């Protein structure tokens, strides 16, 4: 099949898929106002269904669930299952997948052959992660799973748009994502939130001057994309280099730091819907645009904050890790999967009125922290300095044996930045760290995902 014919076939199925998303979106918007008892009843039944399906179809999960009865299981019973980790998920791929006719080798063939986000004959889509955690991941989503995940990604924005009244004439959504396979971000976020909206995909990995021109030419009313790219666009707008006026901004795929959120507020004053997700689970939490933090997608995702032995901790206690169970993922179930992210529960009710629990904006993976022998330096020690300098638009930190080499885009005083980093690191036991800072024209983003890896540990 030619590239043109393959793309046309994809677009036909994609249109059908988006119709299914729009048909389901109203139900998902309504769930945001469910009372807690209804959320919990629904979640319990979804969990029982997933466990029964995984036990019947996946040898890997059947072995894990030997002591759990899916028919009576509750969220509290998940502690009886061992956590799942990324290396295990990839090594045991063929024992985990529940659908006949697709295995790891077949998934790799799809990834090698697809020129766009192709559908398999069974209606699945295959994605790959960039391996930022050190392990390359291959994933498969089924038709209904994508519908659910797209609704989770966009229902808060849709709720806000409906509350605001009639849609904007000439609404345009600029999608700043990977732009091409194998990453899942583009098909998931290239979704119009209203019937009058046009979408424009702009590859985030392109040189920034090209991204800037493309966004300027598109004149979007809505923006969605990687947090680092949206933040840099906001700083360009503040500097007078970009004249757009988005009414709503959505960020994803990377931690949204205070510096980027502040820049977005200064540039446009638009509500920000930050999203926390992963290719494994999908969409885990989304900001409502009203209160602080992100609302967990409790109807479709179970998030457990646990100690080092895998047992749940109280909301006000620190957690060693975060485990997640994606209730929509039946083809390749992730049950008690170790996300590697740090999650803090926020107390109190949100101004938006939803009963969905909230967590603070995700600061990043524990894997971003650097370890120097027995000492750990959190990524926040670098972010605090690099992310708040107005003359730095992007940065990347490479760990060295005695400190770090830092690359920055912009025009800061590199000596002052290096001195500030030394002072920021010293409380963590690095009394005399070796820090070098140099400016570069651009930082390399991952070729396929378009993501910027900010922290690169010493191997």
XYZ file of C-alpha atoms in Angstrom:
459
model
C 0.000 0.000 0.000
C 1.341 3.437 -0.935
C 1.955 6.095 1.689
C -0.965 8.153 0.362
C -3.348 5.174 0.408
C -2.194 4.177 3.892
C -2.707 7.689 5.215
C -6.169 7.882 3.642
C -7.160 4.538 5.182
C -5.922 5.760 8.546
C -7.851 9.017 8.265
C -11.113 7.141 7.578
C -10.698 5.007 10.692
C -9.470 8.013 12.661
C -12.660 9.911 11.775
C -14.736 6.986 13.030
C -12.671 6.880 16.206
C -13.160 10.597 16.869
C -16.908 10.189 16.369
C -16.816 7.539 19.082
C -14.916 9.953 21.349
C -17.493 12.706 20.803
C -20.322 10.256 21.506
C -18.729 9.304 24.844
C -17.517 12.731 25.916
C -20.822 13.920 27.389
C -20.938 10.917 29.713
C -17.384 11.604 30.875
C -18.132 15.290 31.458
C -21.121 14.302 33.612
C -18.911 12.038 35.737
C -16.940 15.071 36.930
C -19.935 16.024 39.071
C -20.616 12.563 40.488
C -20.731 12.336 44.303
C -18.037 10.212 45.940
C -20.245 7.159 46.641
C -21.101 6.895 42.961
C -17.452 7.269 41.909
C -16.428 4.513 44.310
C -19.219 2.109 43.253
C -18.384 2.583 39.586
C -14.650 2.181 40.191
C -15.146 -1.048 42.143
C -17.164 -2.647 39.355
C -14.641 -1.507 36.737
C -11.847 -3.024 38.829
C -13.634 -6.353 39.209
C -14.235 -6.497 35.478
C -10.585 -5.753 34.690
C -9.243 -8.304 37.173
C -11.534 -11.051 35.897
C -10.624 -10.314 32.280
C -6.877 -10.148 32.964
C -6.962 -13.339 35.016
C -8.766 -15.224 32.226
C -6.667 -13.931 29.329
C -3.180 -13.169 30.681
C -0.925 -15.897 32.123
C 1.217 -13.206 33.754
C -1.703 -11.675 35.631
C -3.298 -15.037 36.386
C -0.166 -16.000 38.332
C -0.174 -12.679 40.211
C -3.849 -13.014 41.176
C -3.795 -16.529 42.555
C -5.024 -15.332 45.952
C -7.548 -12.706 44.791
C -11.172 -13.332 43.809
C -12.063 -10.765 41.090
C -15.783 -11.147 41.800
C -15.462 -9.655 45.285
C -12.249 -7.643 44.999
C -12.048 -4.040 46.182
C -9.416 -1.352 45.841
C -8.088 -2.364 49.266
C -7.408 -5.895 47.960
C -4.881 -4.655 45.422
C -2.227 -4.611 48.147
C -2.217 -8.403 47.888
C -0.712 -8.162 44.392
C 2.991 -7.463 43.818
C 3.838 -4.194 42.027
C 4.554 -4.272 38.296
C 7.669 -2.498 36.946
C 8.594 -1.338 33.450
C 11.373 -3.856 32.823
C 9.081 -6.701 33.858
C 6.259 -5.393 31.644
C 8.533 -5.375 28.609
C 10.272 -8.688 29.358
C 6.928 -10.486 29.935
C 5.104 -8.818 27.019
C 3.704 -11.973 25.417
C 2.472 -13.324 28.763
C 0.717 -10.045 29.586
C -1.113 -9.223 26.345
C -4.668 -10.574 26.382
C -5.628 -10.471 22.700
C -4.878 -13.397 20.346
C -3.065 -12.475 17.158
C -0.666 -9.884 18.546
C 2.643 -10.477 20.292
C 5.804 -8.438 20.902
C 7.316 -9.400 17.555
C 4.112 -8.414 15.762
C 3.966 -5.120 17.634
C 7.552 -4.370 16.606
C 6.632 -5.059 12.964
C 3.775 -2.557 13.217
C 6.145 0.043 14.638
C 8.664 -0.611 11.861
C 6.093 -0.432 9.061
C 3.660 2.286 10.061
C 4.193 5.588 8.267
C 1.495 7.235 10.339
C -0.506 6.137 13.415
C -1.802 2.999 11.731
C -4.520 0.700 13.006
C -3.927 -3.049 13.040
C -6.563 -5.279 11.384
C -8.092 -5.748 14.861
C -8.338 -1.991 15.427
C -5.386 -1.648 17.798
C -2.759 1.069 17.770
C 0.853 0.365 18.737
C 3.086 2.963 20.373
C 6.617 3.147 21.730
C 8.068 5.326 24.453
C 11.354 7.159 24.190
C 12.958 5.190 26.991
C 13.576 8.205 29.268
C 13.581 5.810 32.237
C 16.274 3.699 30.581
C 13.876 1.024 29.292
C 12.257 1.329 25.865
C 8.564 0.551 26.057
C 6.181 -0.924 23.476
C 2.448 -0.566 24.126
C -0.818 -1.434 22.465
C -4.167 0.371 22.921
C -7.461 -1.067 21.769
C -10.307 0.907 20.180
C -12.343 1.449 23.352
C -9.276 2.261 25.432
C -8.401 5.171 23.155
C -11.970 6.474 23.380
C -11.797 6.452 27.182
C -8.333 8.043 27.336
C -9.260 10.810 24.896
C -12.345 11.595 26.982
C -10.242 11.706 30.156
C -7.772 14.056 28.452
C -10.388 16.516 27.229
C -13.434 16.362 29.516
C -12.301 19.143 31.869
C -11.764 21.485 28.947
C -15.091 20.443 27.413
C -16.850 21.081 30.728
C -15.336 24.559 30.925
C -16.202 25.352 27.290
C -19.821 24.327 27.797
C -20.082 26.456 30.937
C -18.690 29.453 29.027
C -21.466 29.359 26.438
C -21.397 29.072 22.621
C -18.088 28.032 21.094
C -15.668 30.513 19.562
C -16.112 31.084 15.854
C -12.949 30.112 14.032
C -11.572 28.189 17.028
C -8.198 26.608 16.274
C -6.267 24.168 18.438
C -2.490 24.088 17.963
C -1.150 20.655 18.967
C 2.545 20.840 19.898
C 3.413 17.169 20.252
C 5.581 14.454 18.710
C 3.952 14.932 15.310
C 4.640 11.425 14.025
C 4.801 7.799 15.221
C 5.527 6.007 17.418
C 4.600 8.273 20.356
C 0.962 8.340 21.518
C 0.758 12.057 22.240
C -0.342 13.311 18.816
C -3.394 11.064 18.252
C -4.455 11.530 21.887
C -4.277 15.336 21.892
C -5.197 16.096 18.285
C -8.857 16.105 19.299
C -11.185 19.062 18.745
C -13.053 20.001 21.936
C -15.912 21.665 20.073
C -17.786 21.180 16.770
C -16.410 24.426 15.287
C -12.747 23.769 16.128
C -9.940 23.152 13.637
C -6.741 21.376 14.773
C -3.196 22.006 13.549
C -0.327 19.654 14.495
C 3.077 21.333 14.925
C 5.996 18.955 15.649
C 7.494 19.956 18.995
C 10.927 18.580 18.094
C 11.408 21.100 15.273
C 13.854 23.989 15.818
C 12.191 26.566 18.035
C 12.227 29.323 15.418
C 10.186 27.035 13.156
C 7.771 26.215 15.990
C 7.425 29.930 16.748
C 6.617 30.773 13.120
C 4.150 27.904 12.810
C 2.281 28.927 15.970
C 2.255 32.561 14.877
C 0.866 31.602 11.458
C -1.776 29.313 13.011
C -3.023 32.047 15.391
C -4.547 29.407 17.699
C -7.326 30.127 20.156
C -6.327 27.019 22.132
C -2.890 25.508 22.825
C -1.982 21.976 23.878
C 1.502 20.512 24.109
C 4.631 19.699 26.032
C 5.002 21.931 29.067
C 8.518 23.066 28.136
C 7.417 24.132 24.637
C 4.306 25.982 25.825
C 6.388 27.681 28.527
C 8.955 28.842 25.992
C 6.209 30.159 23.699
C 4.788 32.085 26.650
C 8.163 33.688 27.327
C 8.401 34.611 23.640
C 4.969 36.250 23.900
C 6.042 38.227 26.975
C 9.134 39.378 25.048
C 6.973 40.582 22.161
C 8.121 37.847 19.765
C 4.722 36.115 19.476
C 1.308 37.716 19.094
C -1.393 35.149 19.883
C -4.227 35.193 22.428
C -5.235 31.663 23.424
C -8.257 31.429 25.707
C -7.289 28.026 27.090
C -3.945 26.219 27.505
C -3.323 22.506 28.113
C 0.093 21.079 29.042
C 1.246 17.470 29.231
C 4.047 14.893 28.971
C 6.572 16.864 31.070
C 6.430 18.391 34.572
C 4.838 21.855 34.513
C 7.203 23.891 36.647
C 6.251 27.091 38.437
C 8.392 29.075 35.996
C 6.418 27.817 32.987
C 3.041 28.224 34.701
C 3.952 31.783 35.704
C 5.067 32.587 32.163
C 1.769 31.290 30.752
C -0.140 33.436 33.214
C 1.926 36.530 32.389
C 1.607 36.010 28.643
C -2.047 35.137 28.278
C -3.843 34.907 31.624
C -5.610 31.819 30.264
C -6.805 28.846 32.358
C -4.195 26.080 32.379
C -5.233 22.418 32.249
C -2.105 20.476 33.168
C -2.195 16.715 32.550
C -0.327 13.880 34.255
C -0.183 10.700 32.252
C 1.883 7.848 30.859
C 1.677 5.654 27.783
C 1.164 2.657 30.065
C -1.861 3.914 32.012
C -2.946 6.755 29.744
C -4.368 9.832 31.455
C -4.029 9.775 35.243
C -4.992 13.293 36.375
C -5.961 16.623 34.799
C -6.201 20.164 36.119
C -9.677 21.695 36.111
C -8.478 25.246 35.436
C -10.009 26.550 38.694
C -8.291 25.191 41.803
C -4.750 24.097 42.535
C -3.300 20.794 41.407
C -4.786 18.024 39.274
C -7.938 15.931 39.716
C -7.268 12.194 39.659
C -9.281 10.314 37.032
C -10.715 8.155 39.820
C -13.426 6.598 37.678
C -10.848 5.019 35.322
C -7.567 4.986 37.247
C -6.647 3.717 40.726
C -3.608 5.482 42.179
C -1.900 4.066 45.284
C 0.725 5.960 47.240
C 2.753 3.267 48.974
C 5.769 2.771 51.248
C 8.927 0.894 50.294
C 7.217 -2.457 50.889
C 4.271 -1.603 48.640
C 1.699 -0.927 51.385
C -0.567 2.142 51.105
C 0.221 5.222 53.192
C -2.165 7.865 54.535
C -2.802 11.011 52.430
C -0.743 13.123 54.850
C 2.227 10.706 54.897
C 5.151 10.700 52.431
C 5.195 7.852 49.930
C 8.150 5.878 48.569
C 6.469 5.350 45.189
C 3.205 5.601 43.281
C 1.390 2.611 41.787
C -1.399 2.895 39.217
C -4.010 0.576 37.748
C -5.574 1.598 34.435
C -9.166 0.338 34.377
C -9.587 0.945 30.630
C -6.526 -1.052 29.567
C -7.714 -4.563 28.732
C -5.488 -5.508 25.802
C -2.320 -4.954 27.837
C -3.373 -4.579 31.483
C -1.241 -2.497 33.834
C -2.232 -3.431 37.389
C -0.351 -1.865 40.325
C 2.220 -0.446 37.928
C 5.130 1.547 39.397
C 4.964 4.980 37.745
C 8.110 6.383 39.335
C 6.440 9.761 39.955
C 6.170 11.635 43.231
C 2.549 12.395 44.168
C 1.212 14.554 46.996
C -2.498 14.566 47.890
C -4.091 18.014 48.289
C -6.596 18.488 51.136
C -9.947 20.243 50.965
C -12.547 20.795 48.268
C -11.808 22.313 44.878
C -13.487 25.515 43.705
C -14.748 23.670 40.628
C -17.097 21.552 42.789
C -15.867 18.129 41.645
C -15.500 15.288 44.172
C -12.560 13.791 42.264
C -9.520 13.838 44.576
C -6.698 16.255 43.797
C -2.937 15.887 43.780
C -0.284 18.582 43.501
C 1.297 19.256 40.115
C 3.693 16.393 39.488
C 7.270 17.497 40.135
C 8.752 14.695 38.046
C 10.089 11.199 38.345
C 12.271 10.083 41.221
C 14.607 9.029 38.401
C 15.365 12.724 37.754
C 17.235 12.925 41.055
C 21.024 12.607 40.894
C 22.952 10.327 43.246
C 26.543 11.006 44.231
C 27.638 7.956 46.191
C 25.337 7.875 49.221
C 24.044 11.428 48.671
C 20.914 12.272 46.673
C 20.402 15.675 45.067
C 16.782 16.229 43.993
C 16.098 17.642 40.566
C 14.318 20.534 42.272
C 17.713 21.870 43.437
C 18.563 22.510 39.795
C 15.061 23.534 38.733
C 14.881 26.217 41.415
C 17.846 28.041 39.860
C 17.492 27.259 36.159
C 13.730 27.498 35.946
C 13.472 30.915 37.586
C 16.144 32.780 35.579
C 14.227 34.958 33.074
C 17.176 34.848 30.659
C 17.023 31.032 30.373
C 14.371 29.674 28.026
C 15.408 25.984 28.158
C 17.984 23.919 30.005
C 19.435 20.431 30.245
C 21.541 19.045 33.120
C 24.154 16.313 32.589
C 25.436 14.738 35.784
C 29.202 14.393 36.166
C 31.239 12.530 38.779
C 31.590 15.612 40.963
C 28.748 17.863 39.839
C 27.025 18.673 36.551
C 27.445 20.141 33.078
C 24.505 22.440 32.346
C 23.372 23.517 28.860
C 21.111 26.549 28.603
C 19.341 28.318 25.755
C 19.250 32.073 26.282
C 21.603 34.804 27.446
C 22.136 34.443 31.207
C 25.236 35.346 33.182
C 26.698 31.821 33.173
C 29.086 32.566 36.034
C 26.229 33.770 38.231
C 24.120 30.743 37.292
C 26.992 28.372 38.157
C 27.489 30.093 41.514
C 23.778 29.886 42.289
C 23.766 26.166 41.475
C 26.744 25.547 43.768
C 24.853 27.273 46.594
C 21.676 25.309 45.813
C 23.459 21.931 45.866
C 25.582 22.446 48.973
C 22.744 21.710 51.488
C 22.616 18.163 50.075
C 26.186 17.379 51.115
C 28.023 18.529 47.983
C 30.177 21.166 49.627
C 32.246 21.965 46.525
C 30.400 20.654 43.441
C 31.990 21.102 40.015
C 29.402 22.989 37.928
C 29.893 24.177 34.367
C 27.276 26.230 32.525
C 27.360 27.052 28.812
C 24.894 28.466 26.334
C 23.762 26.627 23.196
C 21.457 27.601 20.352
C 19.146 24.632 20.826
C 18.780 21.495 22.903
C 18.169 18.164 21.185
C 14.697 16.714 21.707
C 13.944 13.025 21.309
C 13.667 12.324 17.578
C 10.349 10.476 17.758
C 8.644 11.793 20.901
C 9.690 15.434 20.709
C 10.236 15.458 24.479
C 13.091 17.285 26.154
C 15.021 15.191 28.669
C 16.067 17.785 31.233
C 18.109 15.551 33.579
C 20.606 13.019 32.292
C 22.238 10.912 35.051
C 25.802 9.652 35.043
C 25.773 6.057 33.832
